[in-house]
Short mmCIF file of C-alpha atoms in Angstrom, two decimals:
data_model
loop_
_atom_site.label_atom_id
_atom_site.label_comp_id
_atom_site.label_asym_id
_atom_site.label_seq_id
_atom_site.Cartn_x
_atom_site.Cartn_y
_atom_site.Cartn_z
CA MET Q 1 48.67 80.65 117.88
CA TYR Q 2 46.27 82.47 119.92
CA MET Q 3 46.04 80.15 122.93
CA ILE Q 4 49.66 79.91 122.67
CA SER Q 5 50.02 83.77 123.09
CA LEU Q 6 47.53 83.63 126.58
CA LEU Q 7 49.87 81.16 128.21
CA ILE Q 8 53.07 83.33 127.23
CA HIS Q 9 51.23 86.28 128.50
CA GLY Q 10 49.95 84.89 131.87
CA GLN Q 11 46.35 85.07 130.78
CA TYR Q 12 45.57 81.45 132.40
CA SER Q 13 41.58 81.88 133.20
CA ASP Q 14 40.92 83.27 129.60
CA PHE Q 15 42.68 80.10 127.94
CA ILE Q 16 40.80 77.78 130.37
CA ILE Q 17 37.23 79.55 129.65
CA ILE Q 18 38.27 78.87 126.34
CA VAL Q 19 39.63 75.63 126.44
CA LEU Q 20 36.82 74.55 128.28
CA ALA Q 21 34.09 76.67 125.69
CA ILE Q 22 35.70 74.62 122.94
CA VAL Q 23 35.60 71.22 124.10
CA LEU Q 24 32.25 71.48 125.91
CA ALA Q 25 31.16 72.88 122.17
CA ILE Q 26 32.72 69.89 120.76
CA ALA Q 27 31.69 67.28 122.72
CA LEU Q 28 27.78 68.67 122.50
CA HIS Q 29 27.94 68.65 118.78
CA GLU Q 30 29.41 65.07 118.20
CA PHE Q 31 26.58 63.88 120.62
CA GLY Q 32 24.39 65.89 118.30
CA HIS Q 33 25.64 64.10 115.29
CA ALA Q 34 25.14 60.60 117.43
CA ALA Q 35 21.31 61.79 118.80
CA ALA Q 36 20.72 61.85 114.82
CA ASP Q 37 22.20 58.64 114.00
CA GLU Q 38 20.21 56.75 116.44
CA LEU Q 39 16.63 58.71 115.41
CA GLN Q 40 17.70 58.04 111.80
CA GLY Q 41 17.41 54.02 113.06
CA ASP Q 42 21.01 53.09 113.26
CA PRO Q 43 22.63 51.60 116.55
CA THR Q 44 26.04 52.34 114.89
CA ALA Q 45 27.32 55.45 116.98
CA ARG Q 46 24.98 54.22 119.98
CA LEU Q 47 27.39 50.93 120.03
CA ALA Q 48 30.37 52.80 119.49
CA GLY Q 49 29.86 54.61 122.64
CA ARG Q 50 28.98 57.66 120.92
CA LEU Q 51 25.55 58.53 122.23
CA THR Q 52 26.66 59.86 125.44
CA LEU Q 53 27.55 64.03 126.72
CA ASN Q 54 30.84 62.93 128.28
CA PRO Q 55 33.27 65.19 126.32
CA LEU Q 56 35.99 62.23 126.76
CA ARG Q 57 34.56 60.23 124.15
CA HIS Q 58 33.94 62.80 121.48
CA LEU Q 59 37.98 64.03 121.63
CA ASP Q 60 40.43 63.73 119.16
CA PRO Q 61 43.79 63.46 120.49
CA PHE Q 62 45.55 65.46 117.66
CA GLY Q 63 42.02 67.58 117.20
CA THR Q 64 42.19 68.10 121.05
CA ILE Q 65 46.18 69.01 120.60
CA LEU Q 66 45.71 71.88 117.89
CA ILE Q 67 42.81 73.25 120.02
CA VAL Q 68 45.25 73.65 123.22
CA LEU Q 69 48.58 74.79 120.51
CA VAL Q 70 46.24 77.25 118.30
CA GLY Q 71 42.72 77.37 118.99
CA PHE Q 72 41.68 75.38 116.47
CA GLY Q 73 41.10 71.80 116.02
CA TRP Q 74 37.79 69.04 116.36
CA GLY Q 75 36.24 66.43 117.38
CA LYS Q 76 36.17 62.26 116.99
CA PRO Q 77 33.89 61.45 114.03
CA VAL Q 78 30.96 60.13 114.89
CA PRO Q 79 30.60 56.28 113.12
CA MET Q 80 27.56 55.69 111.08
CA THR Q 81 26.30 53.58 108.56
CA PRO Q 82 24.76 54.71 106.10
CA SER Q 83 23.06 51.80 104.62
CA LYS Q 84 20.60 51.05 107.97
CA LEU Q 85 19.87 55.20 108.11
CA ARG Q 86 16.36 55.16 107.06
CA SER Q 87 16.29 57.52 104.35
CA PRO Q 88 19.27 56.41 101.72
CA ARG Q 89 19.68 59.75 100.46
CA PHE Q 90 18.94 62.25 102.81
CA GLY Q 91 19.93 60.09 105.96
CA ALA Q 92 23.20 60.99 105.66
CA ALA Q 93 23.00 65.04 105.35
CA VAL Q 94 20.43 64.59 108.19
CA VAL Q 95 23.19 63.61 110.56
CA GLY Q 96 25.73 65.67 109.40
CA ALA Q 97 23.63 68.42 110.11
CA ALA Q 98 22.59 68.07 113.22
CA GLY Q 99 25.65 68.73 114.77
CA PRO Q 100 25.63 72.27 113.61
CA PHE Q 101 21.83 72.97 114.21
CA VAL Q 102 22.82 71.32 117.56
CA ASN Q 103 25.86 74.52 117.81
CA VAL Q 104 22.92 76.97 116.13
CA ILE Q 105 20.29 76.08 119.42
CA LEU Q 106 23.38 76.55 121.68
CA ALA Q 107 24.39 79.75 120.95
CA PHE Q 108 21.22 80.79 121.13
CA ILE Q 109 21.10 79.79 124.57
CA SER Q 110 23.57 81.15 125.31
CA GLY Q 111 23.14 84.47 123.89
CA ALA Q 112 19.26 84.57 125.80
CA ILE Q 113 21.42 83.92 129.13
CA LEU Q 114 24.36 86.38 128.11
CA VAL Q 115 21.83 89.35 127.86
CA ARG Q 116 19.79 88.58 131.12
CA MET Q 117 22.70 88.44 132.90
CA ASP Q 118 23.27 91.37 135.80
CA PRO Q 119 25.41 93.95 134.41
CA ALA Q 120 27.38 93.73 137.90
CA THR Q 121 28.64 90.13 136.09
CA PHE Q 122 29.96 91.77 133.37
CA GLY Q 123 33.88 90.73 133.13
CA SER Q 124 33.60 88.32 135.96
CA LEU Q 125 34.21 84.49 134.93
CA SER Q 126 30.90 83.46 134.20
CA TYR Q 127 29.79 86.02 132.03
CA ARG Q 128 33.35 85.49 129.89
CA PHE Q 129 32.64 81.84 129.58
CA VAL Q 130 28.94 82.03 128.02
CA SER Q 131 30.12 85.26 125.47
CA GLU Q 132 33.12 82.87 124.51
CA PHE Q 133 30.84 79.83 124.77
CA LEU Q 134 28.39 81.83 122.39
CA TYR Q 135 30.83 82.76 120.27
CA LEU Q 136 32.34 79.34 119.55
CA ASN Q 137 29.19 77.64 118.83
CA VAL Q 138 28.55 79.87 116.28
CA LEU Q 139 32.10 79.20 114.66
CA LEU Q 140 31.36 75.70 114.63
CA ALA Q 141 28.10 76.20 113.60
CA ILE Q 142 29.52 78.21 110.22
CA LEU Q 143 32.53 76.13 110.12
CA ASN Q 144 31.22 72.99 110.07
CA LEU Q 145 28.46 73.93 107.29
CA LEU Q 146 31.24 74.17 104.56
CA PRO Q 147 30.74 71.92 101.85
CA ILE Q 148 34.66 70.00 102.65
CA PRO Q 149 35.17 66.63 103.37
CA PRO Q 150 35.30 66.27 106.61
CA LEU Q 151 32.93 68.58 107.75
CA ASP Q 152 29.57 68.24 108.23
CA GLY Q 153 28.67 70.44 104.37
CA SER Q 154 30.29 68.16 102.54
CA ARG Q 155 27.44 65.43 103.21
CA ILE Q 156 24.46 68.24 103.17
CA LEU Q 157 26.38 68.63 99.22
CA SER Q 158 26.20 64.91 98.56
CA ALA Q 159 22.89 65.24 99.33
CA VAL Q 160 21.38 67.36 97.34
CA LEU Q 161 23.42 67.39 94.65
CA PRO Q 162 22.09 65.30 91.58
CA PRO Q 163 23.72 62.43 90.11
CA SER Q 164 25.35 64.08 87.60
CA LYS Q 165 27.47 66.41 90.11
CA GLN Q 166 28.15 63.58 92.36
CA HIS Q 167 31.76 63.97 90.50
CA ILE Q 168 32.17 67.24 92.56
CA VAL Q 169 31.70 65.25 96.19
CA PHE Q 170 33.97 62.11 94.58
CA PHE Q 171 36.97 65.41 93.72
CA LEU Q 172 36.44 66.63 97.68
CA ASP Q 173 36.49 63.19 99.56
CA GLN Q 174 40.28 62.85 97.64
CA TYR Q 175 41.34 66.30 98.42
CA GLY Q 176 39.29 67.83 100.87
CA PHE Q 177 41.67 67.17 104.21
CA VAL Q 178 44.45 68.76 102.15
CA ILE Q 179 42.04 71.66 100.83
CA LEU Q 180 40.32 72.35 104.65
CA LEU Q 181 44.39 72.55 106.29
CA LEU Q 182 45.30 74.83 103.69
CA ALA Q 183 42.20 77.03 104.05
CA ALA Q 184 42.41 76.39 108.21
CA PHE Q 185 46.24 78.33 107.79
CA LEU Q 186 45.57 80.69 105.23
CA ILE Q 187 42.06 81.37 104.61
CA LEU Q 188 39.40 80.76 107.67
CA PRO Q 189 41.37 82.52 110.44
CA ASN Q 190 40.41 86.12 108.07
CA ILE Q 191 37.11 85.04 107.82
CA LEU Q 192 35.72 83.28 110.02
CA GLY Q 193 36.14 85.43 113.14
CA PRO Q 194 34.84 88.37 111.58
CA ILE Q 195 31.62 86.30 109.64
CA SER Q 196 31.38 84.67 113.25
CA THR Q 197 31.54 87.60 114.91
CA SER Q 198 29.14 89.39 113.21
CA ALA Q 199 26.79 85.88 113.47
CA SER Q 200 26.87 87.02 117.03
CA LYS Q 201 25.61 90.00 117.55
CA LEU Q 202 22.92 88.92 115.44
CA VAL Q 203 22.10 86.71 117.44
CA LEU Q 204 22.12 88.51 120.13
CA ARG Q 205 20.09 91.19 118.63
CA LEU Q 206 17.23 88.38 118.06
CA VAL Q 207 17.16 87.13 121.94
CA SER Q 208 17.10 90.84 122.95
#
């Protein structure tokens, strides 16, 4: 309810900054999937109009509403045709890993910008946006690497598990969304925040 709290307390600029940062981070994340799908030889994402930087093409209506209400949501999944990927086994994992990889790159770019900003800009809208964008990209990268469908980590898990262990993937495919929703409201808020904060500080140290 953090986002609603910002509106209740009249912190409109903070609300707008966070929403814009989330929307941009998710759109670029989904574009990363589409670009990887194209590089893997599959035109499905491109033909669906997803090989674009236009955020409106990547936003899921329900996921966007949740972003505004609770600060947690998701983008519209990028379609792909596994049989058309160059690598039958690892192609889907490459496409899945591309989204978090884009978020990691964006986090380092944001960190590099942040440490080089004039100290006089601390607390300004631009400084707050870049700072929030850094944190949210770290958060998205970590969150999406969890091996729970429909998160990207599930595709990576499917690629690295031997055939004898694929029943784990089948189980997660059946119950993953329920597990993810329960985790999102009961567990993840208490875990992801501190981890993402520590990771963001690490990024800043690495680019300093």
